[in-house]
Amino acid sequence: MNSTLPVCAASTSFALPAARSTYDYHPLDAQAAEATPLAEEVALAIAYNGLNQAVMLVSPTDLEDFVVGFSVGSGIVADLSDLYDLTLSGSGSALYADVQISSRAFWALKDQRRQLAGTSGCGLCGVEALEQALPELSALPGAPLPPAAWLQGLRQRIEPFQVLGQDCGAVHAALFMDAHGELLLGREDIGRHNALDKVIGALLRQGVETAGGLAIVTSRCSLELIQKVLRAGIQTLVSLSAPTGLATQWARRHNLNLIHLPKHSAPRVFSPVREP
């Protein structure tokens, strides 16, 4: 990851909705109303150079980090040098992100969309969609596994970064641990992909050096998370839930260290494969 790239500007003059709100409910066997906090979500429409690309349901926190991380983690741009400007607007549960990107990245995006829209019949559009779901990504150079001490008590150590989750539940967390084994930052979101996008975006916007560090996700580890970490150039991913088989295959093929941290047993290294 290139930490010397400029940080894109972001306009946050509008009022973000609250990340949590209190809602009344009735216990099943009682009439008296009680109240509990619930995590909020909003619809965020993302457009690149005026071209609508996606509508994502996200937690209304760290949205600049999310948009930057989504752009890089989804392969829309290669890095921050292709991101020129970011403006957030909207109100209530309908928000908008207008992103200005380089001509090179925009033409690639439009070409990708033309390929998907231009195919029809005989299952060709399915073939194109598979190519987008299983893209050709560069393998990482490989890195040493983290010391076992870095993972000791990790579930308890990440709790301070899960304020929203502890308050009302229903959200995932993603974090980054630096090359000294220190938990540097964390992000939360209703979507597991969104939480990781926010962490990647935060690392890029803050110019954090990722060499020797690792990403941590509290959710199920599927292929999409592997792809996002590979594109971000992070060499180790620790998941608190088990990875899928396909995620493991991709981690091995691309030299990504993949570690599952079960709740009641020792860490399991799925990639790289150790020689017998």
Coordinates of C-alpha atoms in Angstrom, one line a residue:
M1 CA 0.0 0.0 0.0
N2 CA 1.4 3.4 -1.0
S3 CA 1.2 5.7 2.1
T4 CA 2.4 8.8 0.2
L5 CA -0.7 9.2 -1.9
P6 CA -2.8 12.3 -1.2
V7 CA -5.9 12.0 1.0
C8 CA -9.0 12.9 -0.9
A9 CA -11.2 15.6 0.3
A10 CA -14.6 15.0 1.8
S11 CA -17.5 17.3 2.5
T12 CA -19.5 16.4 5.7
S13 CA -21.4 19.6 6.1
F14 CA -24.7 17.8 6.2
A15 CA -25.9 16.1 9.4
L16 CA -25.3 12.4 9.6
P17 CA -28.1 10.2 11.1
A18 CA -27.4 8.7 14.5
A19 CA -25.6 5.4 14.6
R20 CA -28.1 4.1 17.2
S21 CA -31.6 5.0 18.4
T22 CA -33.8 3.7 21.2
Y23 CA -36.9 1.7 20.3
D24 CA -39.8 0.5 22.5
Y25 CA -40.7 -3.2 22.6
H26 CA -43.1 -5.4 24.5
P27 CA -41.9 -8.6 26.1
L28 CA -43.8 -11.6 24.8
D29 CA -45.4 -12.4 28.1
A30 CA -45.9 -8.9 29.4
Q31 CA -47.8 -5.7 28.5
A32 CA -45.5 -3.1 29.9
A33 CA -43.3 -1.4 27.3
E34 CA -39.5 -1.5 27.6
A35 CA -36.8 0.1 25.5
T36 CA -33.5 -0.9 23.9
P37 CA -31.0 0.7 21.6
L38 CA -30.8 -0.6 18.0
A39 CA -28.2 0.0 15.4
E40 CA -29.4 2.2 12.5
E41 CA -28.7 1.7 8.8
V42 CA -28.9 4.0 5.8
A43 CA -28.9 3.6 2.1
L44 CA -25.8 5.1 0.5
A45 CA -25.8 5.7 -3.2
I46 CA -22.3 5.9 -4.7
A47 CA -21.7 7.6 -8.0
Y48 CA -18.3 7.9 -9.9
N49 CA -18.0 10.9 -12.1
G50 CA -21.8 11.2 -12.1
L51 CA -22.3 7.5 -13.0
N52 CA -24.4 5.6 -10.5
Q53 CA -22.6 2.5 -9.4
A54 CA -24.1 1.0 -6.3
V55 CA -26.5 1.5 -3.4
M56 CA -25.2 0.1 -0.1
L57 CA -26.9 -0.4 3.2
V58 CA -24.4 0.8 5.8
S59 CA -24.1 2.1 9.3
P60 CA -23.9 5.9 9.2
T61 CA -20.4 6.1 10.7
D62 CA -17.0 6.7 9.1
L63 CA -18.6 7.0 5.6
E64 CA -15.6 8.7 4.0
D65 CA -13.5 5.7 5.1
F66 CA -16.2 3.4 3.7
V67 CA -16.3 5.0 0.3
V68 CA -12.6 5.0 -0.1
G69 CA -12.2 1.4 1.1
F70 CA -15.1 0.3 -1.1
S71 CA -13.6 1.9 -4.1
V72 CA -10.2 0.2 -3.6
G73 CA -11.5 -3.0 -2.2
S74 CA -13.9 -3.5 -5.1
G75 CA -11.3 -2.8 -7.7
I76 CA -12.9 0.4 -9.0
V77 CA -9.6 2.3 -8.4
A78 CA -6.2 0.9 -7.8
D79 CA -5.2 3.3 -5.0
L80 CA -5.7 6.9 -3.8
S81 CA -4.0 8.4 -6.8
D82 CA -7.1 7.6 -8.8
L83 CA -9.4 9.3 -6.2
Y84 CA -9.7 13.0 -6.7
D85 CA -12.7 14.2 -4.6
L86 CA -15.5 12.8 -2.4
T87 CA -18.7 14.7 -1.4
L88 CA -21.3 13.3 0.9
S89 CA -24.9 14.7 0.9
G90 CA -28.5 13.7 1.6
S91 CA -30.6 13.4 4.7
G92 CA -32.4 10.9 6.8
S93 CA -31.9 7.3 5.6
A94 CA -31.1 8.4 2.0
L95 CA -27.5 9.5 1.5
Y96 CA -25.3 10.1 -1.5
A97 CA -21.6 9.9 -2.2
D98 CA -20.3 11.7 -5.3
V99 CA -16.8 10.5 -6.1
Q100 CA -14.5 12.0 -8.7
I101 CA -12.0 9.5 -10.1
S102 CA -9.3 9.6 -12.8
S103 CA -10.2 9.2 -16.4
R104 CA -8.2 6.0 -16.5
A105 CA -10.3 4.5 -13.7
F106 CA -13.5 5.8 -15.0
W107 CA -13.0 4.4 -18.5
A108 CA -12.2 1.0 -17.0
L109 CA -15.3 1.2 -14.9
K110 CA -17.5 2.1 -17.9
D111 CA -15.9 -0.7 -20.0
Q112 CA -16.7 -3.2 -17.2
R113 CA -20.3 -2.0 -17.1
R114 CA -20.6 -2.2 -20.9
Q115 CA -19.4 -5.8 -20.9
L116 CA -22.0 -6.8 -18.3
A117 CA -24.8 -4.9 -20.0
G118 CA -23.9 -6.0 -23.5
T119 CA -24.1 -9.7 -23.0
S120 CA -27.4 -11.4 -23.4
G121 CA -28.8 -14.9 -23.9
C122 CA -27.0 -18.3 -23.8
G123 CA -25.8 -17.5 -20.3
L124 CA -23.0 -15.2 -21.4
C125 CA -24.0 -12.6 -18.9
G126 CA -23.4 -15.2 -16.2
V127 CA -19.9 -15.8 -17.6
E128 CA -19.2 -12.1 -17.4
A129 CA -20.5 -11.9 -13.9
L130 CA -18.3 -14.9 -12.8
E131 CA -15.3 -13.1 -14.3
Q132 CA -16.1 -10.1 -12.0
A133 CA -16.7 -12.3 -9.0
L134 CA -13.5 -14.3 -9.6
P135 CA -11.0 -11.7 -10.9
E136 CA -7.4 -12.1 -11.6
L137 CA -5.5 -10.6 -8.7
S138 CA -1.8 -10.4 -8.1
A139 CA -0.3 -12.7 -5.4
L140 CA 1.3 -11.1 -2.4
P141 CA 5.1 -11.4 -1.9
G142 CA 4.5 -13.4 1.3
A143 CA 5.2 -12.5 4.9
P144 CA 6.0 -14.2 8.2
L145 CA 3.2 -15.3 10.4
P146 CA 2.5 -13.0 13.4
P147 CA 3.9 -14.1 16.8
A148 CA 1.4 -16.2 18.8
A149 CA 1.5 -13.6 21.6
W150 CA -0.2 -11.0 19.3
L151 CA -3.4 -13.2 19.2
Q152 CA -3.5 -14.0 22.9
G153 CA -6.7 -12.5 24.5
L154 CA -7.5 -10.9 21.2
R155 CA -11.3 -11.2 21.6
Q156 CA -11.1 -9.3 24.8
R157 CA -8.6 -6.7 23.5
I158 CA -10.9 -5.7 20.6
E159 CA -13.8 -5.0 22.8
P160 CA -13.0 -1.2 23.2
F161 CA -13.3 -1.0 19.4
Q162 CA -16.8 -2.5 19.4
V163 CA -18.7 0.3 21.2
L164 CA -21.7 0.1 19.0
G165 CA -21.8 -3.6 19.0
Q166 CA -21.7 -3.9 22.7
D167 CA -24.4 -1.2 23.0
C168 CA -27.0 -2.6 20.7
G169 CA -25.5 -5.6 18.7
A170 CA -26.3 -6.3 15.1
V171 CA -23.0 -5.0 13.8
H172 CA -19.6 -6.5 12.7
A173 CA -16.2 -5.1 13.4
A174 CA -12.9 -5.0 11.4
L175 CA -9.6 -3.9 12.9
F176 CA -6.0 -3.3 12.0
M177 CA -3.0 -4.4 14.1
D178 CA 0.3 -2.8 13.3
A179 CA 3.8 -4.3 12.9
H180 CA 4.3 -4.0 16.7
G181 CA 1.2 -6.0 17.6
E182 CA -0.7 -2.9 18.7
L183 CA -4.4 -2.5 17.7
L184 CA -4.3 0.7 15.8
L185 CA -7.9 1.3 14.6
G186 CA -11.2 -0.4 14.2
R187 CA -14.5 0.2 12.4
E188 CA -18.0 -1.2 12.9
D189 CA -20.9 -1.7 10.5
I190 CA -24.0 -3.7 9.9
G191 CA -22.3 -5.3 6.9
R192 CA -19.1 -7.3 7.4
H193 CA -17.8 -6.2 4.0
N194 CA -18.6 -2.6 4.9
A195 CA -16.6 -2.8 8.2
L196 CA -13.5 -4.0 6.3
D197 CA -14.0 -1.4 3.6
K198 CA -14.0 1.3 6.4
V199 CA -10.8 0.0 7.8
I200 CA -9.1 -0.1 4.4
G201 CA -10.3 3.4 3.7
A202 CA -9.1 4.6 7.1
L203 CA -5.6 3.1 6.5
L204 CA -5.4 4.8 3.1
R205 CA -6.7 8.2 4.2
Q206 CA -4.4 8.3 7.2
G207 CA -1.4 7.0 5.2
V208 CA -0.8 4.1 7.6
E209 CA 2.0 1.7 6.7
T210 CA 0.5 -1.8 6.6
A211 CA 3.7 -3.9 6.2
G212 CA 4.1 -6.4 9.0
G213 CA 0.5 -5.7 10.2
L214 CA -2.7 -7.7 10.0
A215 CA -6.4 -7.2 9.4
I216 CA -8.9 -8.7 11.8
V217 CA -12.6 -9.5 11.1
T218 CA -15.2 -10.6 13.6
S219 CA -17.4 -12.1 10.9
R220 CA -17.5 -15.2 8.7
C221 CA -14.5 -15.1 6.4
S222 CA -15.7 -15.4 2.8
L223 CA -14.1 -14.9 -0.6
E224 CA -15.0 -11.2 -0.9
L225 CA -13.1 -10.4 2.3
I226 CA -10.0 -12.2 0.9
Q227 CA -10.2 -10.1 -2.3
K228 CA -10.5 -6.8 -0.4
V229 CA -7.4 -7.6 1.7
L230 CA -5.4 -8.7 -1.3
R231 CA -6.3 -5.5 -3.2
A232 CA -5.3 -3.4 -0.1
G233 CA -1.9 -5.2 0.1
I234 CA -2.4 -6.5 3.7
Q235 CA -0.5 -9.7 4.0
T236 CA -2.3 -11.3 7.0
L237 CA -6.0 -11.8 7.8
V238 CA -7.2 -13.1 11.1
S239 CA -10.9 -14.1 11.3
L240 CA -12.8 -14.8 14.5
S241 CA -15.1 -17.0 12.5
A242 CA -14.2 -19.9 10.2
P243 CA -13.2 -19.2 6.6
T244 CA -15.0 -20.8 3.7
G245 CA -13.2 -23.4 1.6
L246 CA -13.0 -21.0 -1.4
A247 CA -11.6 -18.3 0.8
T248 CA -8.9 -20.7 2.0
Q249 CA -8.0 -21.7 -1.6
W250 CA -7.6 -18.1 -2.6
A251 CA -5.5 -17.2 0.4
R252 CA -3.1 -20.1 -0.4
R253 CA -3.0 -19.3 -4.1
H254 CA -2.2 -15.6 -3.4
N255 CA 0.3 -16.0 -0.5
L256 CA -2.1 -14.5 2.1
N257 CA -1.6 -15.5 5.7
L258 CA -5.1 -16.7 6.8
I259 CA -5.6 -17.5 10.5
H260 CA -8.9 -18.5 12.2
L261 CA -9.1 -17.7 15.9
P262 CA -11.7 -20.1 17.4
K263 CA -13.3 -19.0 20.6
H264 CA -12.1 -21.9 22.7
S265 CA -9.1 -23.4 21.0
A266 CA -5.7 -22.4 19.6
P267 CA -5.3 -20.3 16.4
R268 CA -5.6 -22.3 13.2
V269 CA -3.3 -21.4 10.3
F270 CA -5.1 -22.2 7.0
S271 CA -2.6 -20.4 4.8
P272 CA 0.3 -20.8 4.1
V273 CA 0.2 -24.6 4.2
R274 CA 2.9 -25.9 6.5
E275 CA 5.2 -28.7 5.3
P276 CA 4.7 -32.0 7.2

